[in-house]
Short mmCIF file of C-alpha atoms and ligand atoms in Angstrom, two decimals:
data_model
loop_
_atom_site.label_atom_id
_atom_site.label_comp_id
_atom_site.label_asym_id
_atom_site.label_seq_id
_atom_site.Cartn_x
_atom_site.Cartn_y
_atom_site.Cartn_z
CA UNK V 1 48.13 -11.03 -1.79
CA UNK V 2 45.87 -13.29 -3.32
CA UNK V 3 46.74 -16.96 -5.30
CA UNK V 4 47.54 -15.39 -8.59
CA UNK V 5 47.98 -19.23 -10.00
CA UNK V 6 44.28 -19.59 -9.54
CA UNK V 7 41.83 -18.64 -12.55
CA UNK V 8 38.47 -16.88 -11.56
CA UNK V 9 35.16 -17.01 -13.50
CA UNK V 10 36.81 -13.55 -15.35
CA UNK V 11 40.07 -15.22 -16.24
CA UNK V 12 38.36 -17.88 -18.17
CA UNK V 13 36.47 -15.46 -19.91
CA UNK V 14 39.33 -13.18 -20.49
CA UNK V 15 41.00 -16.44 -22.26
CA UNK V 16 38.74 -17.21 -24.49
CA UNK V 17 37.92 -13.86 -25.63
CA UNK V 18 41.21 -13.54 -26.50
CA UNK V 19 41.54 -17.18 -28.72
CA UNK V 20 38.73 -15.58 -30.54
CA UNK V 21 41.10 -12.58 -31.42
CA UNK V 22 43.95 -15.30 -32.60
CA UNK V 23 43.64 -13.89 -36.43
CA UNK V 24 42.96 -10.36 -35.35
CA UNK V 25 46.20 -10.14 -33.77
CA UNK V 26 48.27 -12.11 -36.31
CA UNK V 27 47.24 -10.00 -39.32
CA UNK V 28 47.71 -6.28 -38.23
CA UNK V 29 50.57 -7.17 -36.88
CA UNK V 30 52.10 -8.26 -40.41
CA UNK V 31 49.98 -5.49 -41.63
CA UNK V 32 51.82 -2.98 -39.25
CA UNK V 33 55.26 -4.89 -40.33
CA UNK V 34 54.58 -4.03 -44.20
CA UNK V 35 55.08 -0.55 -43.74
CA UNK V 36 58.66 0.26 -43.22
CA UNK V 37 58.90 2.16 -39.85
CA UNK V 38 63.01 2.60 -39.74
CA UNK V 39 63.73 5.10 -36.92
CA UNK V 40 65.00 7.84 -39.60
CA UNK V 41 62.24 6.89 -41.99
CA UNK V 42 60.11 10.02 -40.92
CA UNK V 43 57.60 9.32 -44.17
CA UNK V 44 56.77 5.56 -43.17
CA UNK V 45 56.64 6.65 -38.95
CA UNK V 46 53.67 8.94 -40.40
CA UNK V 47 52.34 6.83 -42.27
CA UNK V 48 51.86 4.10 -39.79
CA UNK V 49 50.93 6.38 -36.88
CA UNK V 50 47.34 7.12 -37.86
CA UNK V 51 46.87 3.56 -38.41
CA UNK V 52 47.62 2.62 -35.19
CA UNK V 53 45.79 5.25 -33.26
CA UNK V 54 42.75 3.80 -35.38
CA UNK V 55 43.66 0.25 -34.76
CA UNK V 56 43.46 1.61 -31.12
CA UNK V 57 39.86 3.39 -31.49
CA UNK V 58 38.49 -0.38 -30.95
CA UNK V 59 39.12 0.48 -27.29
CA UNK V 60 37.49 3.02 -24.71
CA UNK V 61 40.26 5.67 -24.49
CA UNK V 62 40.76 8.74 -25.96
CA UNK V 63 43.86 9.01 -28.71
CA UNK V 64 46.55 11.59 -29.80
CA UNK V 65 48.74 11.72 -32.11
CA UNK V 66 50.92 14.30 -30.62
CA UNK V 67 54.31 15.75 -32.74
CA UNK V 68 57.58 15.56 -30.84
CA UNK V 69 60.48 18.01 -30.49
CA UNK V 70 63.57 17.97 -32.60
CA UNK V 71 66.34 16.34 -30.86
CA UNK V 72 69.73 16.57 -31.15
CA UNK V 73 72.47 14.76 -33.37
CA UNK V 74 76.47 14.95 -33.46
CA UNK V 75 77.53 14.76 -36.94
CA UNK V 76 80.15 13.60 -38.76
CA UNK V 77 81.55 17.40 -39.09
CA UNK V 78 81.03 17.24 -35.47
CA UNK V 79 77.68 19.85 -35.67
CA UNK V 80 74.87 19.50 -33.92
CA UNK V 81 71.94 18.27 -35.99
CA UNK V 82 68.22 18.82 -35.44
CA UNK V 83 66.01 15.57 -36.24
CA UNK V 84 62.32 15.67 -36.13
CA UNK V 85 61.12 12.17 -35.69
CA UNK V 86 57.28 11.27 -36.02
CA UNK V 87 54.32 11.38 -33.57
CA UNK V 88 54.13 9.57 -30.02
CA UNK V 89 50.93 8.45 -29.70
CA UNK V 90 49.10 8.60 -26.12
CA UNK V 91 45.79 6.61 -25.35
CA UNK V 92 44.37 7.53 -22.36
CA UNK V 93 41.14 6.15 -20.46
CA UNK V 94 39.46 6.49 -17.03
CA UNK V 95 42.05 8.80 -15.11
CA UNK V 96 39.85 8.17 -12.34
CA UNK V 97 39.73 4.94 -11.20
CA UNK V 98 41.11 3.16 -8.53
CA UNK V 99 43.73 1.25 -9.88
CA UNK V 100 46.70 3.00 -12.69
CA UNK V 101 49.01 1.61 -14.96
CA UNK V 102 51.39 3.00 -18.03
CA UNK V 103 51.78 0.42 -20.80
CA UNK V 104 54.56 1.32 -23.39
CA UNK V 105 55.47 0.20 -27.35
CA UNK V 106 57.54 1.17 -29.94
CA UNK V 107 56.62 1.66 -33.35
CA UNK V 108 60.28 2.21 -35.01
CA UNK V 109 62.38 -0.58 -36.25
CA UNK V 110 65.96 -0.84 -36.58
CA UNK V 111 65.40 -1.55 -40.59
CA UNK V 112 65.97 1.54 -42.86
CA UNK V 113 63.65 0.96 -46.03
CA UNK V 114 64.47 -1.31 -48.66
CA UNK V 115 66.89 -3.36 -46.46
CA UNK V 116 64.65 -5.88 -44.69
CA UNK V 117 61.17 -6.04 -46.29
CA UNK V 118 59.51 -9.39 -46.90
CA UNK V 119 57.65 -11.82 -44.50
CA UNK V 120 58.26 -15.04 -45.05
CA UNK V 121 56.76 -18.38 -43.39
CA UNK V 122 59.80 -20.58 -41.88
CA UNK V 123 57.36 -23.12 -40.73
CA UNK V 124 58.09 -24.61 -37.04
CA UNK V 125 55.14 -21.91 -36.01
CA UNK V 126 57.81 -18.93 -36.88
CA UNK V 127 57.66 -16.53 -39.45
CA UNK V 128 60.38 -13.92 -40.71
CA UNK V 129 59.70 -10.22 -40.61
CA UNK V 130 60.90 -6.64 -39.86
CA UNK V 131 59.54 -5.69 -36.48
CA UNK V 132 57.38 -8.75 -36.12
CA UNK V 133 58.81 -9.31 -32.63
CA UNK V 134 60.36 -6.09 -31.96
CA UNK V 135 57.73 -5.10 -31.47
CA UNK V 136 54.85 -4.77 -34.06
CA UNK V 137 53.68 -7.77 -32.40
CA UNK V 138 53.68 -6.67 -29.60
CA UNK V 139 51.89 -3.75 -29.70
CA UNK V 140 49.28 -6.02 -31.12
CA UNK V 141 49.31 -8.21 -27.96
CA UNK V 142 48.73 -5.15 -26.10
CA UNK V 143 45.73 -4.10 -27.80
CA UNK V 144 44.55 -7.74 -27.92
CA UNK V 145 44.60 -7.65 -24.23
CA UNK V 146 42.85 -4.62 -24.04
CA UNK V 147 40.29 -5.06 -26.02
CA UNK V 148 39.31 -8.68 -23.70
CA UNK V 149 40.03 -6.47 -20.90
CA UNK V 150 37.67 -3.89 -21.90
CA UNK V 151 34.49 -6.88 -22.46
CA UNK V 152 34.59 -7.68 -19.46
CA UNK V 153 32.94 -6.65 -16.24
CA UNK V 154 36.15 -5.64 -14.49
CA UNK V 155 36.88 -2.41 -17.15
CA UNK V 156 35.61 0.55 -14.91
CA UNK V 157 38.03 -0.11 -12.08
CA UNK V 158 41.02 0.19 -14.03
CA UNK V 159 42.71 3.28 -16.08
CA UNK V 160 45.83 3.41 -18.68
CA UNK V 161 47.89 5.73 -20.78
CA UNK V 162 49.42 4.31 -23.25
CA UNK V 163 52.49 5.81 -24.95
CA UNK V 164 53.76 4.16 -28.13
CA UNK V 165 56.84 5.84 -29.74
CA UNK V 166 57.93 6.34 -32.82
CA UNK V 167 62.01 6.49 -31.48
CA UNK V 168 62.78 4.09 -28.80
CA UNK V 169 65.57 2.04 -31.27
CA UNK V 170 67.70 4.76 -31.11
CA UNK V 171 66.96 5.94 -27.52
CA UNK V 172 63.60 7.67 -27.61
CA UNK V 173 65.49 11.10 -27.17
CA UNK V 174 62.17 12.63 -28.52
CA UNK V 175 60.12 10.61 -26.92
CA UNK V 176 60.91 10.30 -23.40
CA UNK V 177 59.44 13.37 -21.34
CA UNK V 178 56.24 11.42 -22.73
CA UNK V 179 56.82 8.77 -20.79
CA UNK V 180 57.94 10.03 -17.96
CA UNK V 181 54.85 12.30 -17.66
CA UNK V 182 52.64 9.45 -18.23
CA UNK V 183 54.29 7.47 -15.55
CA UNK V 184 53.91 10.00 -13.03
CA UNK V 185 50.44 11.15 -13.45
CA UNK V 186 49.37 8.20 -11.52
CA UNK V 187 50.43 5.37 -12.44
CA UNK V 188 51.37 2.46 -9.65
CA UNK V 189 52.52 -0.33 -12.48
CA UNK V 190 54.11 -0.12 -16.22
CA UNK V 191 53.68 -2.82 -19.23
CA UNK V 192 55.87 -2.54 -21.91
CA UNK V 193 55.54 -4.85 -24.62
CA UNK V 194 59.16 -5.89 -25.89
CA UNK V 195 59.42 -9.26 -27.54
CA UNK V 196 60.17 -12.39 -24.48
CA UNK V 197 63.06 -14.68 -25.73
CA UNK V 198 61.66 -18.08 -27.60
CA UNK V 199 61.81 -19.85 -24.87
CA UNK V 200 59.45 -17.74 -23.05
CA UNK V 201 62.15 -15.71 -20.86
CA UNK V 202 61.55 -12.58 -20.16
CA UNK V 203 64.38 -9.63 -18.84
CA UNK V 204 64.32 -9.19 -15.22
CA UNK V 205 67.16 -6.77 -13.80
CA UNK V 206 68.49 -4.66 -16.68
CA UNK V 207 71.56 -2.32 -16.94
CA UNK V 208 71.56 1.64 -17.58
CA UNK V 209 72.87 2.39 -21.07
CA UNK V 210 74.33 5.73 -22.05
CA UNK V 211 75.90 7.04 -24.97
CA UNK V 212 78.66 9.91 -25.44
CA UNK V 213 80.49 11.68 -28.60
CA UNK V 214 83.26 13.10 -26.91
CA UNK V 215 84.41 15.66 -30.21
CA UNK V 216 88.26 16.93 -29.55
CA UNK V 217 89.77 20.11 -31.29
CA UNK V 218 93.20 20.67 -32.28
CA UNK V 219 94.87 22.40 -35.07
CA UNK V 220 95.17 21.90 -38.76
CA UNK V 221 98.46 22.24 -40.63
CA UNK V 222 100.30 21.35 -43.59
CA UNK V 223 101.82 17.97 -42.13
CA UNK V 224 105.27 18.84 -44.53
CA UNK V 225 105.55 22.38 -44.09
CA UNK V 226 104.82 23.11 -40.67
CA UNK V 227 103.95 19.66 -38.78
CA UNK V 228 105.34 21.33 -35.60
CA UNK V 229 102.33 23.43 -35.71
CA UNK V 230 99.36 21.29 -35.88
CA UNK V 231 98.03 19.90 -33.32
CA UNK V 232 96.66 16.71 -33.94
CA UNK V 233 93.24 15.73 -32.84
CA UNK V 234 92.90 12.08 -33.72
CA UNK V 235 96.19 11.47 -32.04
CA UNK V 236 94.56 13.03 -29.03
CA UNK V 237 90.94 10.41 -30.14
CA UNK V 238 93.12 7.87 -30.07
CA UNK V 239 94.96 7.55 -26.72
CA UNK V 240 91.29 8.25 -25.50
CA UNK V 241 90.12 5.39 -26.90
CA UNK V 242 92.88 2.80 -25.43
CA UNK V 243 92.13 4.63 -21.95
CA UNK V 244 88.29 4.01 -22.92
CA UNK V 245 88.61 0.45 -23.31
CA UNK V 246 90.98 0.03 -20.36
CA UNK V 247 88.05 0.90 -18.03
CA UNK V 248 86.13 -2.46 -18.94
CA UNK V 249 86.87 -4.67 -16.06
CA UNK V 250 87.72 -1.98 -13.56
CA UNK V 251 84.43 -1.20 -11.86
CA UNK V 252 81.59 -4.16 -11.11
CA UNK V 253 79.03 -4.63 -14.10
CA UNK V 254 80.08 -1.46 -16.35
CA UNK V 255 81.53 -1.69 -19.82
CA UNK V 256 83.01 0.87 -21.95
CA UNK V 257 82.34 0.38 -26.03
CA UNK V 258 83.96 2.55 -28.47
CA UNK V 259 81.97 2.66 -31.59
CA UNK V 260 83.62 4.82 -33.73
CA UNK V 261 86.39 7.56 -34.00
CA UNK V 262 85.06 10.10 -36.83
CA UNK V 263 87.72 13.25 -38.27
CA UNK V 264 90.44 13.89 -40.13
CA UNK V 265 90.94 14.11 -43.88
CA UNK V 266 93.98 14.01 -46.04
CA UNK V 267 96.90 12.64 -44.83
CA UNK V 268 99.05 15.72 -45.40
CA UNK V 269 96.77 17.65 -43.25
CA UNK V 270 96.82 17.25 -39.31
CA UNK V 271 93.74 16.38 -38.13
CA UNK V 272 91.99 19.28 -36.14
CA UNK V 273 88.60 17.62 -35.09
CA UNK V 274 88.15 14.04 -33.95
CA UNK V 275 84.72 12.64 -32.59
CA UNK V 276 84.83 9.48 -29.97
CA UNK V 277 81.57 7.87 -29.97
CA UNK V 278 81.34 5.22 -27.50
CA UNK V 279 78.73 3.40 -25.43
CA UNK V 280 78.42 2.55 -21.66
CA UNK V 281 76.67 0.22 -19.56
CA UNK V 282 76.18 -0.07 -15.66
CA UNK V 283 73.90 -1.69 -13.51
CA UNK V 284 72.88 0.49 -10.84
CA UNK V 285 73.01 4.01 -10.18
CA UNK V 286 76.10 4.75 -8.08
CA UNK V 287 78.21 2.78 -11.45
CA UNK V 288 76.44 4.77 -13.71
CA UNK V 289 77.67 7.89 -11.88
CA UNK V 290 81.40 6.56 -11.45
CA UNK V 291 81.31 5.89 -15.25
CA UNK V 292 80.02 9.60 -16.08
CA UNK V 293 83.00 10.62 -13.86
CA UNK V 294 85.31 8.34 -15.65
CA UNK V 295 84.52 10.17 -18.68
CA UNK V 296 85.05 13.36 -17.53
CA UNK V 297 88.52 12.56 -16.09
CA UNK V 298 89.35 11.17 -19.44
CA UNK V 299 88.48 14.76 -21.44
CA UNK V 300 90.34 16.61 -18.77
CA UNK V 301 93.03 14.14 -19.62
CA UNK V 302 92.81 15.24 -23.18
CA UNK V 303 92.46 18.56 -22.63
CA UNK V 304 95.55 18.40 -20.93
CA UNK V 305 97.57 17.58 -24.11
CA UNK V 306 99.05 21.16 -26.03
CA UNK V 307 96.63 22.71 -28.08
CA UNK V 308 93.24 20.56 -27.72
CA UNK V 309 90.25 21.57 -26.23
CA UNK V 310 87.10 19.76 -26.22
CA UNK V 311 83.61 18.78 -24.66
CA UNK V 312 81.42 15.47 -24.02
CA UNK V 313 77.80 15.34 -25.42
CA UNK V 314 75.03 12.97 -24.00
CA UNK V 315 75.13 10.63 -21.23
CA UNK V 316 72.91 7.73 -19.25
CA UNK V 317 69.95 8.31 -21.48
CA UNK V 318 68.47 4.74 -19.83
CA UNK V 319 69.13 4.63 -16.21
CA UNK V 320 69.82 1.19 -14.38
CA UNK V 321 66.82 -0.62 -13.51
CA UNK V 322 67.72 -3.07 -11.24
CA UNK V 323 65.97 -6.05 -9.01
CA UNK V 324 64.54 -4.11 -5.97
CA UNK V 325 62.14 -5.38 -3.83
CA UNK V 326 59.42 -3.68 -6.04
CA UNK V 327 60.52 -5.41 -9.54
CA UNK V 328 60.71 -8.81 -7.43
CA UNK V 329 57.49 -8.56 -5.87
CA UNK V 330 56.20 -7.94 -9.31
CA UNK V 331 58.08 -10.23 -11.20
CA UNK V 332 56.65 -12.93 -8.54
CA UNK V 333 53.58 -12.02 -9.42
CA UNK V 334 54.03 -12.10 -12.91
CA UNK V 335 55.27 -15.48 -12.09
CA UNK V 336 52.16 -16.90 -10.43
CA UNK V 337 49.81 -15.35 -12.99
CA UNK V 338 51.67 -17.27 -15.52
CA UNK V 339 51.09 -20.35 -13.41
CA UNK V 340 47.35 -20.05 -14.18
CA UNK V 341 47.66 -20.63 -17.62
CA UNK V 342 50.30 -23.26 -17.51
CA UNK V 343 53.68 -20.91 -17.79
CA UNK V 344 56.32 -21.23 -16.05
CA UNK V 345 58.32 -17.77 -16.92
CA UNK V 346 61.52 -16.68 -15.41
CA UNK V 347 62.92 -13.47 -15.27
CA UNK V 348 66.86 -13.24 -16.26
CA UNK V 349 69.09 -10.35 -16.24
CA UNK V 350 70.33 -8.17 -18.92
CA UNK V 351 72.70 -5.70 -20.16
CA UNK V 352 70.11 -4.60 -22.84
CA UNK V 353 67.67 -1.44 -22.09
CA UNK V 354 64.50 -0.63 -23.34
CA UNK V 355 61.39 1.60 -22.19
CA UNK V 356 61.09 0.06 -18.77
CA UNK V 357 64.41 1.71 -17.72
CA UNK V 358 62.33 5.32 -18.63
CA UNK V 359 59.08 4.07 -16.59
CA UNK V 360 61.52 2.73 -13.28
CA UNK V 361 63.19 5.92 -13.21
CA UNK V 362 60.30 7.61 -13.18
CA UNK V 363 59.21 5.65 -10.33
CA UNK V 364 57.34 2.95 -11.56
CA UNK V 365 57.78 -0.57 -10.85
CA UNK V 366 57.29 -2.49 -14.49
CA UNK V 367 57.45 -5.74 -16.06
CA UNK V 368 58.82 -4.89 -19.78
CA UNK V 369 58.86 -8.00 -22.22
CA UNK V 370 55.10 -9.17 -21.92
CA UNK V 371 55.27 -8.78 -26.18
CA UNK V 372 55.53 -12.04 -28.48
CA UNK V 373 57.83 -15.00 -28.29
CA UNK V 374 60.64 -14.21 -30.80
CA UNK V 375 64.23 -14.35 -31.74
CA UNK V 376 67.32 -13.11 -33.83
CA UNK V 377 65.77 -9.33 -33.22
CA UNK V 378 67.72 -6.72 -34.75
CA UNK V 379 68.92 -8.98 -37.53
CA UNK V 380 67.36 -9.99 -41.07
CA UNK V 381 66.63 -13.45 -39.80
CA UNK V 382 64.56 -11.89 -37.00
CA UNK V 383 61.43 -14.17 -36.26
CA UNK V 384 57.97 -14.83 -34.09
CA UNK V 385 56.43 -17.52 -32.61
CA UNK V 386 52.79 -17.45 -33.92
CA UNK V 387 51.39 -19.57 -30.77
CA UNK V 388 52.86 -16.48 -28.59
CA UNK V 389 49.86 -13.90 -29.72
CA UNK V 390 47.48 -15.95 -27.41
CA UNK V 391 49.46 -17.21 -24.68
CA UNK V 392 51.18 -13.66 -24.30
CA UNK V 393 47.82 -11.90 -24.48
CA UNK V 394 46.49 -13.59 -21.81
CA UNK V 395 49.28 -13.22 -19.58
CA UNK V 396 48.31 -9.62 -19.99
CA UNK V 397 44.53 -10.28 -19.53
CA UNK V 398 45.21 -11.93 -16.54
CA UNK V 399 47.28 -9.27 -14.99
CA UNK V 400 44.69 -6.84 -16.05
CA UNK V 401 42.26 -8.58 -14.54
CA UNK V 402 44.08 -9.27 -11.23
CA UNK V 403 45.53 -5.62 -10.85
CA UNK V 404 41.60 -4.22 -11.69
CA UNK V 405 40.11 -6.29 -8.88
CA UNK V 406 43.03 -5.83 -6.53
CA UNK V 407 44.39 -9.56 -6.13
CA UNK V 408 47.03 -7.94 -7.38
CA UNK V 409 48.22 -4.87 -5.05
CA UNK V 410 49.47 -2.77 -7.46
CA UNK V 411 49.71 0.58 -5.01
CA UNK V 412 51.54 -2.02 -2.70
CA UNK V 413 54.05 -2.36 -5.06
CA UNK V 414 54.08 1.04 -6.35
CA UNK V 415 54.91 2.21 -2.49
CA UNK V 416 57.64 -0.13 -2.49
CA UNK V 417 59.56 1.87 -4.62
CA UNK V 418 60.51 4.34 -1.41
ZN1 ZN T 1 62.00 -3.19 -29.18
#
């Protein structure tokens, strides 16, 4: 491949373009942050959706706002739920050129409305937000890039689809056949535009992440009259739990997390229903699937005890996405195009998950946190670095550039996936 650390006549052009769209970028994205986009605040995900797909319309693609399924939800009565989340929206342009990539956002926040609202200047080039970094910002940088991209003379040899979702916080269960589908109609490299750390790190391998309510049935009864008879299903929760947490340790890279225990009621009543809901993390395939097994082992376990029955629900929603020889060779080149505008980026592991674990399993190589610079996501105190809209932007420009004119061998990479 070609010097990625070197700038052509494009690339400078590219930059400055995108200085020029400094402001631009900075105000929708605190524009974007005003409205409250929780992941169960259906009325603010529609309200914000249109908005985007016409921030969007300043590019050459067609735009959809298309409605999602219902997906499912254990509740606390351990039912099954129905929730109806808002639109994913898909941008789509030149299917027909030579070189393909997916890019990927996220729209939700993990802020229900009223609980994190105001945007506040901390000086230090940070301000204070909801979604700022994750990812309203980023989404911004994306478009930013696109928009340079899109000026200049490289545009026709390069197509996207673009899915941003309104559901990815809490595991885009709605939204993730969308992805997928856009990954495999073509595409040879994904950009997803999660926030980089503040110093400018951004997440190289990353774990699978996977999520299970295990709900256990026993049998009620009055716990003075005729305690022999119930059968108790938090007792049965419980002793799952310990053998949950006993697993940590036992198998390279995965971790068990038990988030909850949910049942029971008066405490003259035994307990006949008991949900477990508990996390799990592993970093490549073969642990995911020896975790999944683990699980099972441990309902047989508890179906094993006298009068309790039961049954697991969900699983690795996020498969493992893990340093092959594709992410490298892209991360390298990631690498080198930051070089030409004075980065020096490095690529560190993670337990944490995100849309790039959809697009790898799906069989596309992808780089995942070209968003802002930011910190403290997740948290009231979350923040951006205002200098990052530019020098993030550009990163993207550049790889833009280099994948459209084929210094950068995107189908290369693409076929190293096996
Ligand atoms: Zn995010």
């Amino acid at each position: 491949m070609a010097d990625l650390s070197i700038k052509t006549r494009d690339d400078d052009e590219i930059c400055e373009h995108i200085e020029a769209l400094e402001s631009n970028m900075q105000v929708r994205t605190f524009d974007w942050a005003k409205e409250n986009t929780g992941s169960w605040n259906r009325a603010g995900l529609d309200k914000l959706a249109p908005r985007l797909g016409d921030a969007f319309s300043a590019l050459d693609a067609k735009i959809e706002l298309i409605k999602t399924d219902p997906f499912e939800k254990i509740s606390n009565k351990g039912t099954v739920e129905a929730f109806e989340t808002g639109a994913v929206i898909r941008i789509s342009a030149r299917p027909d050129a030579t070189s393909q990539i997916i890019m990927s956002g996220h729209y939700d926040t993990v802020f229900p409305p009223e609980t994190f609202t105001d945007i506040q200047a901390l000086g230090d080039d940070k301000f204070n937000g909801p979604g700022l970094a994750d990812m309203k910002g980023g989404i911004s940088v994306m478009l930013g890039a696109l928009q340079a991209f899109e000026a200049g003379p490289l545009k026709d040899k390069l197509g996207y689809q673009i899915i941003i979702t309104p559901d990815e916080e809490t595991g885009n269960f709605a939204s993730a056949p969308f992805l997928t589908k856009a990954a495999q109609s073509g595409a040879m490299i994904g950009m997803t535009y999660e926030p980089c750390m503040d110093t400018g790190a951004m997440s190289g391998g990353r774990k699978g992440s996977a999520v299970f309510d295990v709900i256990l049935h026993g049998r009620s009864a009055h716990a003075g009259r005729a305690k022999e008879d119930g059968r108790s299903a938090l007792e049965a929760a419980a002793s799952m739990v310990v053998a949950l947490e006993n697993l940590n340790g036992k198998h390279d890279g995965v971790t068990f997390n038990v988030g909850s225990i949910d049942g029971g009621s008066a405490v003259n009543i035994v307990p006949d229903m008991a949900i477990v809901r508990f996390g799990a993390r592993a970093p490549d395939a073969a642990s995911a699937a020896w975790a999944t097994a683990q699980v099972d082992e441990l309902l047989k376990v508890a179906q094993a005890r006298d009068g309790i029955s039961g049954h697991v629900h969900g699983g690795f929603y996020r498969p493992p996405k893990p340093r092959n020889d594709a992410q490298q060779t892209l991360f390298d080149a990631v690498a080198d195009t930051g070089r030409a505008i004075g980065l020096e980026l490095e690529f560190v592991d993670t337990g944490g998950v995100c849309e790039g674990n959809n697009i790898f399993a799906a069989g596309v190589p992808n780089v995942d946190t070209l968003g802002v610079m930011g910190g403290r996501i997740h948290s009231d105190e979350e923040y951006v670095i205002m200098s990052s809209f530019v020098e993030r932007a550009q990163l993207s420009g550049l790889l833009l550039n280099r994948i459209a004119d084929g210094r950068l061998d995107a189908a290369k990479i693409k076929a190293m996936m096996g």
